[in-house]
Coordinates of N, CA and C in Angstrom, one line a residue:
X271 N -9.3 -1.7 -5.6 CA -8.3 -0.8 -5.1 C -7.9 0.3 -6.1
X272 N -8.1 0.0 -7.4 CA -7.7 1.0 -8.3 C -8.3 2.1 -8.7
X273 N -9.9 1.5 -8.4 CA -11.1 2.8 -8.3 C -11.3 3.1 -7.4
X274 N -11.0 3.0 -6.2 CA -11.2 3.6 -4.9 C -10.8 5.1 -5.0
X275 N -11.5 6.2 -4.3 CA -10.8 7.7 -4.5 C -10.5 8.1 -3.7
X276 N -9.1 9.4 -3.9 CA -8.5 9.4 -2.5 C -9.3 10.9 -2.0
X277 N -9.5 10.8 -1.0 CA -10.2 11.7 0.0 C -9.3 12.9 0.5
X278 N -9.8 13.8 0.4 CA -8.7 14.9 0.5 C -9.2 16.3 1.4
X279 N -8.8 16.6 2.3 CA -10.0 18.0 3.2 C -8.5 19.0 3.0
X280 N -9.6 20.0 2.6 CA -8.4 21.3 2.9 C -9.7 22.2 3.5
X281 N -8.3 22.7 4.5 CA -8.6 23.5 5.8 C -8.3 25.1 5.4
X282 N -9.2 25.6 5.3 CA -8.5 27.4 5.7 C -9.2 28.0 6.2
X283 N -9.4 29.4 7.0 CA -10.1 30.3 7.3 C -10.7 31.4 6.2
X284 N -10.0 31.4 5.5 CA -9.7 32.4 3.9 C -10.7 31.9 2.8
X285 N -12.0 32.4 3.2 CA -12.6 31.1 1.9 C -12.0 31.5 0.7
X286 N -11.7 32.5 0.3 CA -10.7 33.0 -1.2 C -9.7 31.6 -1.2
X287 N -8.7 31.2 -0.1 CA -7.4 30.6 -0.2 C -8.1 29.0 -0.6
X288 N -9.6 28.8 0.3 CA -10.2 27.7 0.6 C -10.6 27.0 -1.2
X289 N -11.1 28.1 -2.3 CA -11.2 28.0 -3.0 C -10.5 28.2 -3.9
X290 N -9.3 28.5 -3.7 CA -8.1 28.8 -4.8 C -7.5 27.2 -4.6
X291 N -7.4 26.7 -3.6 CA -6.8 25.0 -3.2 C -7.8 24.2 -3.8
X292 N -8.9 24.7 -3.8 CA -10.4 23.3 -4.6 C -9.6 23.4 -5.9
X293 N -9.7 24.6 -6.6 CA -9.7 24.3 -7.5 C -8.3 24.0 -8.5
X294 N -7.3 24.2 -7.7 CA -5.4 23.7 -8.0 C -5.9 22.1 -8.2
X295 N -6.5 21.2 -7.0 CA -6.6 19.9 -7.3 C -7.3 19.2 -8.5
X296 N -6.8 19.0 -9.8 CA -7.0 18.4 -10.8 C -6.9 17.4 -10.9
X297 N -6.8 16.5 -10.2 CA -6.4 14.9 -9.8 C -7.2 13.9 -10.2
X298 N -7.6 13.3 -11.1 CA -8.9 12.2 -11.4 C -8.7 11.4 -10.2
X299 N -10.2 11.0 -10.1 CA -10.8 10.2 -8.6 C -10.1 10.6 -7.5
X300 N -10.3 12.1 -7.3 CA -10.2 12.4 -5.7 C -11.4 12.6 -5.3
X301 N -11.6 13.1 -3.9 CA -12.9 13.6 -3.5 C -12.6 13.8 -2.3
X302 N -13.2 15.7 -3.0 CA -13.0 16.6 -1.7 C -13.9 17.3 -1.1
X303 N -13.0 17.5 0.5 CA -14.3 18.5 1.6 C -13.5 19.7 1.9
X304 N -14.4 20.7 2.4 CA -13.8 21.6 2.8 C -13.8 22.4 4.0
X305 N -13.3 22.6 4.5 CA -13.6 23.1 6.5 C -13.0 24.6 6.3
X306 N -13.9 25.8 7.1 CA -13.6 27.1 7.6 C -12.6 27.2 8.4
X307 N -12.4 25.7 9.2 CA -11.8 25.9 10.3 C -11.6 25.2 11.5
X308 N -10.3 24.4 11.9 CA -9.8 23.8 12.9 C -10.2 22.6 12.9
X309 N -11.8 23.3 14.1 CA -13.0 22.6 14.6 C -13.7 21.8 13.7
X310 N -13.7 22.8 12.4 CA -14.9 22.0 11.7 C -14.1 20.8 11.3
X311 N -12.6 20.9 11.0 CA -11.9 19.8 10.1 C -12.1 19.0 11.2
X312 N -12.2 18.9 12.2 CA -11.5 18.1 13.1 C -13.3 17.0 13.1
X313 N -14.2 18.3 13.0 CA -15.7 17.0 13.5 C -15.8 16.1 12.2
X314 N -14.9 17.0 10.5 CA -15.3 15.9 9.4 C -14.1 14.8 9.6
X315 N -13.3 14.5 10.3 CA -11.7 14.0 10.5 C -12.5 12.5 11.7
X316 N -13.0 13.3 12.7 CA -13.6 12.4 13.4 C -14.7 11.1 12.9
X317 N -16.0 11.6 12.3 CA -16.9 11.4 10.9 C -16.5 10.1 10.2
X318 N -15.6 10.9 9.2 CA -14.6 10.1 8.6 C -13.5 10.2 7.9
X319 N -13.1 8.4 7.6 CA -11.5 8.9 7.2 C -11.3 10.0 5.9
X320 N -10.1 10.5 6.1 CA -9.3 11.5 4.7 C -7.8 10.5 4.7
X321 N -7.8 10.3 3.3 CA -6.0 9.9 2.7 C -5.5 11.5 3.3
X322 N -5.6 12.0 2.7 CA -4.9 13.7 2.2 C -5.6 15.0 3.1
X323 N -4.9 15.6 4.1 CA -5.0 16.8 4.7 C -4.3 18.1 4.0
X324 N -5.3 18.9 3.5 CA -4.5 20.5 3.2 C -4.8 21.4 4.3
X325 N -3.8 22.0 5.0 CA -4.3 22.7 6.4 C -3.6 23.9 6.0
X326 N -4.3 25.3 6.4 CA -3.4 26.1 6.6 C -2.8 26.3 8.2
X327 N -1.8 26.8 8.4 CA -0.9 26.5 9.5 C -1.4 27.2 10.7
X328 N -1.8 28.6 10.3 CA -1.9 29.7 11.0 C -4.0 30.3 11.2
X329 N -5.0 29.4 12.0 CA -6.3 29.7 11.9 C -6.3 30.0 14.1
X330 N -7.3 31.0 13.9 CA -8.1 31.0 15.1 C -8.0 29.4 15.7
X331 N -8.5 29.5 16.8 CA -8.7 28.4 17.4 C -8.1 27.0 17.5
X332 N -8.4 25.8 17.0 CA -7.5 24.8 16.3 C -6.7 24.8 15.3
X333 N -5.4 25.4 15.6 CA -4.0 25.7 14.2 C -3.7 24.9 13.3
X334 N -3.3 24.9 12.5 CA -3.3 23.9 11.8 C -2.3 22.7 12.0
X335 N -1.3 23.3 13.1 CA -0.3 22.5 13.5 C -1.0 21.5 14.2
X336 N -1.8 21.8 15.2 CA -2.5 21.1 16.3 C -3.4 20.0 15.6
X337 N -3.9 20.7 14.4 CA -4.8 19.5 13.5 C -4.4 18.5 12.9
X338 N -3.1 19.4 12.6 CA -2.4 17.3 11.8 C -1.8 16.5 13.0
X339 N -1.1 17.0 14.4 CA -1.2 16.1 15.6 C -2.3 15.5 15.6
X340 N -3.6 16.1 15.7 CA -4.9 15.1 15.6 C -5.3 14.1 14.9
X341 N -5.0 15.0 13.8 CA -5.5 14.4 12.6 C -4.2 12.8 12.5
X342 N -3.0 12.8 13.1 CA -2.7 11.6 12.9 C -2.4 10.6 14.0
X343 N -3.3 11.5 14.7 CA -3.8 10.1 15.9 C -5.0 9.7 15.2
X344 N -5.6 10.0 15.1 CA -6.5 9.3 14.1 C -6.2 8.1 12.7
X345 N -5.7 8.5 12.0 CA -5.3 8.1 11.1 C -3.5 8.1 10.8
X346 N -3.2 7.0 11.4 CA -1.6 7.3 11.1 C -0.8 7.5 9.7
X347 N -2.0 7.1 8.9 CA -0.6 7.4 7.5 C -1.3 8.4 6.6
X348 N -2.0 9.4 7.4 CA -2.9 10.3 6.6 C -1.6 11.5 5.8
X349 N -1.4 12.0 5.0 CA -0.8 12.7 4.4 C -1.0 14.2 4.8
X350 N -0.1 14.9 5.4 CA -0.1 16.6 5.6 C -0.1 17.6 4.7
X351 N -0.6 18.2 3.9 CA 0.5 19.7 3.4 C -0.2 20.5 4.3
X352 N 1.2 21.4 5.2 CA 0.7 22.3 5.9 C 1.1 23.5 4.8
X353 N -0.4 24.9 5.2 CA -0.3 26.4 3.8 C 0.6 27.3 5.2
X354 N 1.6 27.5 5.1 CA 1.9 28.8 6.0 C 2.5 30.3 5.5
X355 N 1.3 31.3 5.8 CA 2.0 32.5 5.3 C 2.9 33.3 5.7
X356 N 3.5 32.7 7.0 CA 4.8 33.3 7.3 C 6.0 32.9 6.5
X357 N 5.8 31.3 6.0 CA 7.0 30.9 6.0 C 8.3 30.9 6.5
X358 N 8.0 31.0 8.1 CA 9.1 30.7 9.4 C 9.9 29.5 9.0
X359 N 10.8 29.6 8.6 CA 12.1 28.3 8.9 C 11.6 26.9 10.2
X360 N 11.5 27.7 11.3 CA 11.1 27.1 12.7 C 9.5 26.2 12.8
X361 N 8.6 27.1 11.6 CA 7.6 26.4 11.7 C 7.3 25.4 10.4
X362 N 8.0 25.4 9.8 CA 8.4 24.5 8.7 C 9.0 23.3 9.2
X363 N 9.9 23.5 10.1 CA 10.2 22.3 10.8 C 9.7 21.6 11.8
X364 N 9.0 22.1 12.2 CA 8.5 21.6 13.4 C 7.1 21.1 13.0
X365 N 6.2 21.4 11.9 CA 5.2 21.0 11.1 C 6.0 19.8 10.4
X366 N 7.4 19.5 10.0 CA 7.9 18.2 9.2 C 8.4 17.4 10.5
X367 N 8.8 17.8 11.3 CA 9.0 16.7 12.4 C 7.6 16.3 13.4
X368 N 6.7 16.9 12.9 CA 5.1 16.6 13.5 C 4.6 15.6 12.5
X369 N 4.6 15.4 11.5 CA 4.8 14.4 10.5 C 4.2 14.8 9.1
X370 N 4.3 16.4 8.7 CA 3.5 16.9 7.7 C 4.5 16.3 6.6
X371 N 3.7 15.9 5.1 CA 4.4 15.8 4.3 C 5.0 16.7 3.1
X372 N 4.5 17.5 3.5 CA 5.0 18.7 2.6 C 4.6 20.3 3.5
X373 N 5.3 21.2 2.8 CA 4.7 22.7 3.0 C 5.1 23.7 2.1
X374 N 3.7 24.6 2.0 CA 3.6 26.0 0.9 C 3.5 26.7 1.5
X375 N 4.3 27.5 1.3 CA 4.3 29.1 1.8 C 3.3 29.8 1.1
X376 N 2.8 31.0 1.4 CA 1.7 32.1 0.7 C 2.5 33.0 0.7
X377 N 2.3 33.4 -0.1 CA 1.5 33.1 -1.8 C 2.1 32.2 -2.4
X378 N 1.3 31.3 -2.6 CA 1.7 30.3 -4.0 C 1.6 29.8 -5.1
X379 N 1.9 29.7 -5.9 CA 1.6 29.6 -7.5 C 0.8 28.5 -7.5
X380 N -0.3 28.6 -8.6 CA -1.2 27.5 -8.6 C -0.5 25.7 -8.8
X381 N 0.4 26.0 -9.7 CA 1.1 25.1 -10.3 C 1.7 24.2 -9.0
X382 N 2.2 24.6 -8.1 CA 3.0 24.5 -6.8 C 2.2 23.9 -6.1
X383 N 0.8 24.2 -5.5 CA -0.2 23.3 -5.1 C -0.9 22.1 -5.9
X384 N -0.7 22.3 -7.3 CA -0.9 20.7 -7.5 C -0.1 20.2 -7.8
X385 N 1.0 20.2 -8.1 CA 2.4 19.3 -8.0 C 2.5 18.6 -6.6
X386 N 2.5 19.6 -5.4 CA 2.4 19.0 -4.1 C 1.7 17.8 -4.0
X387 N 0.0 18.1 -4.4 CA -1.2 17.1 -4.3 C -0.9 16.1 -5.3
X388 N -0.6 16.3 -6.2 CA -0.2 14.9 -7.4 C 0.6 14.2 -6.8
X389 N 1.8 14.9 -6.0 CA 2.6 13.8 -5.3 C 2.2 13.0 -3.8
X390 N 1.7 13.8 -3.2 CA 0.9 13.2 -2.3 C -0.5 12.1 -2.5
X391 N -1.4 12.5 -3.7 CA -2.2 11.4 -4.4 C -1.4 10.3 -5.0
X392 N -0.6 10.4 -5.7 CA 0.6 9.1 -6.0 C 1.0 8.4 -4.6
X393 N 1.3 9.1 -3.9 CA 2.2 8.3 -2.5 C 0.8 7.4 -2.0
X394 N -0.4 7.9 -2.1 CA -1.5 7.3 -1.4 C -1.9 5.9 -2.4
X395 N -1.8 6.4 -3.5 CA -1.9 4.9 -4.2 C -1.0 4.0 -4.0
X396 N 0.3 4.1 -4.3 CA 1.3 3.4 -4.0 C 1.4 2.8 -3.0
X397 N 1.0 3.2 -1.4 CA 0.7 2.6 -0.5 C -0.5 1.7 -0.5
X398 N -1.2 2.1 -1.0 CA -2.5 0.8 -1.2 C -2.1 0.0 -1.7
X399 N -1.4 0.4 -2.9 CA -1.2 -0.7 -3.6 C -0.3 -2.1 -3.0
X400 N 0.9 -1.4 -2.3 CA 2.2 -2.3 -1.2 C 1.1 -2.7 -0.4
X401 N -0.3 -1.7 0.3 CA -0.7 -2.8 1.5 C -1.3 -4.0 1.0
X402 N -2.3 -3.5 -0.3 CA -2.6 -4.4 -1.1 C -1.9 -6.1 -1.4
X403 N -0.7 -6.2 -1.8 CA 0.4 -6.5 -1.8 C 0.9 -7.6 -1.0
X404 N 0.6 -7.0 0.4 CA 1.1 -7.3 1.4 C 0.4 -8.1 2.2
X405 N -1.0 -7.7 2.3 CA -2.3 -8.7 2.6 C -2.2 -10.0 1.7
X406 N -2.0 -9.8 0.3 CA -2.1 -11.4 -0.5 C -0.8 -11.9 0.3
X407 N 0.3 -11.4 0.6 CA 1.1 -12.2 0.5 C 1.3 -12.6 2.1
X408 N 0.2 -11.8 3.4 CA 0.1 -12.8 4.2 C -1.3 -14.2 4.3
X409 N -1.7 -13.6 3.3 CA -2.7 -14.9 3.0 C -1.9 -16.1 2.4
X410 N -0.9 -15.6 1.5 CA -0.7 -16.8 1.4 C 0.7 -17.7 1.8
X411 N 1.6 -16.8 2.8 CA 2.2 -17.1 3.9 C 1.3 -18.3 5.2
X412 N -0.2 -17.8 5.1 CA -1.3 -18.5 5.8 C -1.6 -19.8 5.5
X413 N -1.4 -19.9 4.2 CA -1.7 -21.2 3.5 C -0.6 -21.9 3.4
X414 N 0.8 -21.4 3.4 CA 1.7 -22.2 3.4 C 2.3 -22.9 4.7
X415 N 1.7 -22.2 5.8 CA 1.6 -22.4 7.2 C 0.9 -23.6 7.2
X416 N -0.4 -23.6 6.6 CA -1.5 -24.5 6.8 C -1.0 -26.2 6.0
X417 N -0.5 -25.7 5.4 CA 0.4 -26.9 4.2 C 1.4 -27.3 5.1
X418 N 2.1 -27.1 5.8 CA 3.0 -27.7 6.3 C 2.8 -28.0 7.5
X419 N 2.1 -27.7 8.5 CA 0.9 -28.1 9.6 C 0.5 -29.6 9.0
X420 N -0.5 -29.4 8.1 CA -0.8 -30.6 7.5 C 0.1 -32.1 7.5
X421 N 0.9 -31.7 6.6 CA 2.5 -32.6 6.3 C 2.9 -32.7 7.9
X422 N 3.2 -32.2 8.7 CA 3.8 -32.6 10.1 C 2.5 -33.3 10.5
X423 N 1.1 -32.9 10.8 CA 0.2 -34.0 11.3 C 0.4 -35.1 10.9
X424 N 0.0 -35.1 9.7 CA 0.1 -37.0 8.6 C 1.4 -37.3 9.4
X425 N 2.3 -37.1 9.0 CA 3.5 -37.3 9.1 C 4.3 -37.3 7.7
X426 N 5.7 -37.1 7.9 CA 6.1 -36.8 6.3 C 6.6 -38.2 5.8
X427 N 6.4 -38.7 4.7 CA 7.0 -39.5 3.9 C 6.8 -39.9 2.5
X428 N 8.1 -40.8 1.9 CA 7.8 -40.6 0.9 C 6.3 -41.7 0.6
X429 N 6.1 -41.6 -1.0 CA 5.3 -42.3 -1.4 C 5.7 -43.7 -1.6
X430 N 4.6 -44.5 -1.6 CA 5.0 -46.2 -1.5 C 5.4 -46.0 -2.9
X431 N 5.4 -47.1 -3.1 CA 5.6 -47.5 -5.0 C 4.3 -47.9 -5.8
X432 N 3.3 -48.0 -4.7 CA 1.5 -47.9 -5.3 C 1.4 -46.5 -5.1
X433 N 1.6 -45.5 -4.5 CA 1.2 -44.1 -4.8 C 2.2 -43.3 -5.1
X434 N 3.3 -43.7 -5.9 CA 4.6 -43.2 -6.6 C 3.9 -42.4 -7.8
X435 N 3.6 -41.4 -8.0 CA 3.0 -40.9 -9.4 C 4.1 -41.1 -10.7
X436 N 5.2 -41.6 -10.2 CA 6.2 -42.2 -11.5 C 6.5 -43.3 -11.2
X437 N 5.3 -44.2 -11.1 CA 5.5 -45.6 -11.2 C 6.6 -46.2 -9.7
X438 N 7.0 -45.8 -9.0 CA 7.8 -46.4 -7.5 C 9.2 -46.9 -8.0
X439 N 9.9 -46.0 -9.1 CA 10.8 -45.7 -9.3 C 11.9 -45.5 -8.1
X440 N 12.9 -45.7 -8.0 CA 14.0 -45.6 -7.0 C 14.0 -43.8 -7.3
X441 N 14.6 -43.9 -8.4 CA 15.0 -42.2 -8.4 C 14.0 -41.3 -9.4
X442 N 13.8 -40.3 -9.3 CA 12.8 -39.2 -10.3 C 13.3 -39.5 -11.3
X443 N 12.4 -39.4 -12.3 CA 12.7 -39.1 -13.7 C 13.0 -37.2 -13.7
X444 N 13.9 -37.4 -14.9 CA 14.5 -35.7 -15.3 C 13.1 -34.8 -15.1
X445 N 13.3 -34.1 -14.8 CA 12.2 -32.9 -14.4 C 11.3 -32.9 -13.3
X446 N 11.4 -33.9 -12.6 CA 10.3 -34.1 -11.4 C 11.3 -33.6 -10.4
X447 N 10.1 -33.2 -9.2 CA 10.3 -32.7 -8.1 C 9.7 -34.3 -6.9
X448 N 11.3 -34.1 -5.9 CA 10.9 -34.7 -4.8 C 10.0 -34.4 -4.1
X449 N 9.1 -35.2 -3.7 CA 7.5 -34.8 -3.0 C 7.5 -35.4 -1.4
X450 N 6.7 -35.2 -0.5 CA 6.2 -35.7 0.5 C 4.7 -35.8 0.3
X451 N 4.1 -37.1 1.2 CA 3.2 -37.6 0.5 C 2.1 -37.2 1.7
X452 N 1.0 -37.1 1.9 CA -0.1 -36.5 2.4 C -1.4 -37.2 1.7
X453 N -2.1 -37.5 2.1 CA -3.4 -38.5 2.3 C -4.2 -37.4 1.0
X454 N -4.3 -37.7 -0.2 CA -5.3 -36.7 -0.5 C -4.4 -35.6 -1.9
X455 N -2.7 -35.5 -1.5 CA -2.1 -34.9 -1.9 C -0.8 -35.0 -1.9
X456 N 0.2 -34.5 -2.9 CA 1.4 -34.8 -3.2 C 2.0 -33.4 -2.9
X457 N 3.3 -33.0 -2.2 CA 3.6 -31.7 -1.7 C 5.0 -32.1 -1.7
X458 N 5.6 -30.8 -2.6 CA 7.0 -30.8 -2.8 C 7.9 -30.3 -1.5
X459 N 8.7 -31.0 -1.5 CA 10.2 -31.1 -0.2 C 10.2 -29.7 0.0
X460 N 10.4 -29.1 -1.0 CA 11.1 -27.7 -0.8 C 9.5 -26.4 -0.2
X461 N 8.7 -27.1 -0.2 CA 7.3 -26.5 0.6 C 8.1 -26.3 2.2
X462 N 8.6 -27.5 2.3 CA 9.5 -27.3 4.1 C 10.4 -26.7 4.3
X463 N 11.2 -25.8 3.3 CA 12.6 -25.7 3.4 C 12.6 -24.0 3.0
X464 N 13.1 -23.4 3.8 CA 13.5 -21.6 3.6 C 12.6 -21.1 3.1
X465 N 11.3 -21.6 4.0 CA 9.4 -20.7 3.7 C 9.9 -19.1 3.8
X466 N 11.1 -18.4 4.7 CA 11.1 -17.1 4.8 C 11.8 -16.8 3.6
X467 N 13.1 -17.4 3.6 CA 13.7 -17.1 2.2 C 12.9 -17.1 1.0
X468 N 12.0 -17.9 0.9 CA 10.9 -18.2 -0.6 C 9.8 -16.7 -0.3
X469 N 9.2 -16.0 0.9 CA 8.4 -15.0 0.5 C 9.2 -13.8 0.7
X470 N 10.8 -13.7 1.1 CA 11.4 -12.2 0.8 C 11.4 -12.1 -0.7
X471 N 11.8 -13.4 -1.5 CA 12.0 -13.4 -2.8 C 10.8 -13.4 -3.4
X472 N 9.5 -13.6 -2.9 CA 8.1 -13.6 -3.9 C 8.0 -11.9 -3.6
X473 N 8.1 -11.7 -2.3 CA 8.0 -9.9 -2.0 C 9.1 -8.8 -2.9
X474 N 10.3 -9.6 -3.1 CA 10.8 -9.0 -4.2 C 10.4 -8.8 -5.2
X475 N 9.6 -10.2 -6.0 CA 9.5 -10.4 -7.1 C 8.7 -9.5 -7.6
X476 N 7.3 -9.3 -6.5 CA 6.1 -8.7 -6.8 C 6.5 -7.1 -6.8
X477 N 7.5 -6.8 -6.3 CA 7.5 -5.4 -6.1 C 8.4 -4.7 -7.6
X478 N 9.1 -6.0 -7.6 CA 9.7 -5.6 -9.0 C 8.7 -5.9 -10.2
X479 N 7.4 -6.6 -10.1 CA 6.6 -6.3 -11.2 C 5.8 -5.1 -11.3
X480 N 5.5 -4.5 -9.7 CA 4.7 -3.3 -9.6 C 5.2 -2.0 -10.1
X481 N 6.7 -2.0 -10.4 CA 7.5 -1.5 -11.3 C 7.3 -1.6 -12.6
X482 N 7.0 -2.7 -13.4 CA 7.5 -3.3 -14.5 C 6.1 -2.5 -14.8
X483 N 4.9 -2.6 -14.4 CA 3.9 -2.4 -14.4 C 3.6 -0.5 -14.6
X484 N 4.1 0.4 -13.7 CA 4.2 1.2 -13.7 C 5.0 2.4 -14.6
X485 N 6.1 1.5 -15.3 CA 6.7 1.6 -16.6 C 6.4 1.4 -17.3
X486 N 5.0 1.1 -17.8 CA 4.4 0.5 -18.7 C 4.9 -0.7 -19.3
X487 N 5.8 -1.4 -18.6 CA 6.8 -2.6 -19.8 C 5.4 -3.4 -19.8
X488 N 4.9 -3.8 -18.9 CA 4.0 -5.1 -18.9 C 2.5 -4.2 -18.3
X489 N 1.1 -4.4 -19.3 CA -0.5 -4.6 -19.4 C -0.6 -4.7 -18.4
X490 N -2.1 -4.1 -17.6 CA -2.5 -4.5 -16.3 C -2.6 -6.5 -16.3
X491 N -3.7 -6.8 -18.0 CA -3.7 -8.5 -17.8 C -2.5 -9.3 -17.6
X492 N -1.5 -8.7 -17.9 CA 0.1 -9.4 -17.7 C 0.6 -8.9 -16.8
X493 N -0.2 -8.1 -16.1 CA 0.4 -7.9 -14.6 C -0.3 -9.0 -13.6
X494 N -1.6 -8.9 -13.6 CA -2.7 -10.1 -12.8 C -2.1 -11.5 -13.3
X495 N -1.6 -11.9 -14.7 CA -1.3 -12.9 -14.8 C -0.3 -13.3 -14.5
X496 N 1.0 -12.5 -14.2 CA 2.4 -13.0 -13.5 C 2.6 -12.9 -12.1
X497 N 1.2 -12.0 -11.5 CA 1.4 -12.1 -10.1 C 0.4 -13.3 -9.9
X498 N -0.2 -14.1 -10.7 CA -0.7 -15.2 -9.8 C 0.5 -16.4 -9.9
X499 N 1.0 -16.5 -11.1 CA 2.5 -17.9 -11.2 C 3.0 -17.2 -9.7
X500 N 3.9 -15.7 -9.5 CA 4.4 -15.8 -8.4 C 3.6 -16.2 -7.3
X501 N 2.1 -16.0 -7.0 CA 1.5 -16.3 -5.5 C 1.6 -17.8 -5.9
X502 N 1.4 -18.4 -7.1 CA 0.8 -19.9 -7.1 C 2.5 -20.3 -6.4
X503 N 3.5 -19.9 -6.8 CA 4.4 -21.0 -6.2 C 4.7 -20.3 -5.1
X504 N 4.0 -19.4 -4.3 CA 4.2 -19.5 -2.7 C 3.3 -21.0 -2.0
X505 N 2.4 -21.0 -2.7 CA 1.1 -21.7 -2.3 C 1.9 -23.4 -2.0
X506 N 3.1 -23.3 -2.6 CA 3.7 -25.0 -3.0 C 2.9 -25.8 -4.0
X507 N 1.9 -25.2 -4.6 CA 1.0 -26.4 -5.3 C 1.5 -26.1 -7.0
X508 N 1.7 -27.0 -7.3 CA 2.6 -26.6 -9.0 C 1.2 -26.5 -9.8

């Protein structure tokens, strides 16, 4: 996910404006296309996917307004900057309530178009990263489904006092966890109990490392290594 590059088409009729936009994007691991126009963006859009659209607003034929409607039926979380040289109030709005995420008026300072694109290439990682994220944490919502499936098949109970792993003790010794017992495996009580409460709180957890992370407090290896203790105790298995 981290080396993946984000894909970026800018649209103009202007090859001057077309190549004044290539070259604002300074972005390590992007990779860009370029379209004369509407049509052409729309046949490389169809083709394949783009994270990132730069459209100017105002072209012959397919406008640029009409291309990011397209362009995000296709791809719903594809990112907009509409270029418009009018800079209309009306069409500034109406391009942000179409779901563009940004807009430059013409003339623009170089600086101004990649600030836009740095923010827009940040937003596209960040979402990989959350979907990223999001997929472990329905995998392993999956498995904790599968773990307690299990446990209601067998049936739940405790362990005799031959498969007591603390000797068939009446009560736990200090530090142990009450278990339910399973043919094969030993599965703690609390595996059955506020499964949704337990992954708002691993979904918190993780989101507040992806922070910790991006603040530099904590190493990518002490990032991998504290998001697996959080997935391991979704998993129930200590």
């Amino acid at each position: 996910m981290e080396g993946q590059s984000v894909k970026i088409l800018i649209v103009d009729d202007d090859e001057v404006y077309r190549d004044v936009l290539r070259d604002a994007i300074v972005e390590e691991n992007t990779e860009l296309s370029l379209a004369a126009s509407g049509e052409e963006a729309l046949e490389l859009l169809e083709s394949s996917p783009f994270d990132i659209l730069i459209t100017d607003l105002n072209m012959p034929g397919i406008d640029g307004l009409t291309l990011l409607k397209r362009a995000r039926q296709l791809y719903p979380d594809i990112l907009t900057l509409i270029i418009t040289g009018y800079g209309s109030l009306e069409s500034a709005v109406e391009a942000i309530r179409s779901g563009a995420y940004d807009y430059i008026q013409k003339p623009f300072r170089i600086d101004e178009v990649a600030v836009s694109t740095r923010n827009a290439v940040d937003r596209v990682r960040i979402l990989r990263e959350r979907q990223a994220l999001l997929d472990e944490l329905e995998k392993a919502y999956l498995r904790l489904q599968q773990l307690e499936g299990e446990v209601r098949k067998q049936g739940c109970r405790e362990p005799s006092e031959d498969e007591a792993p603390w000797g068939g003790e009446g009560t736990l010794p200090k530090g142990r966890t009450r278990r339910v017992w399973v043919p094969g495996r030993a599965l703690p009580l609390d595996v059955l109990e506020g499964s949704k409460d337990a992954m708002a709180q691993v979904l918190t957890d993780l989101e507040r490392l992806k922070e910790l992370r991006r603040e530099r407090i904590v190493d990518e290896a002490e990032f991998e290594r504290l998001k697996k203790i959080i997935l391991r105790n979704v998993d129930g298995v200590p």
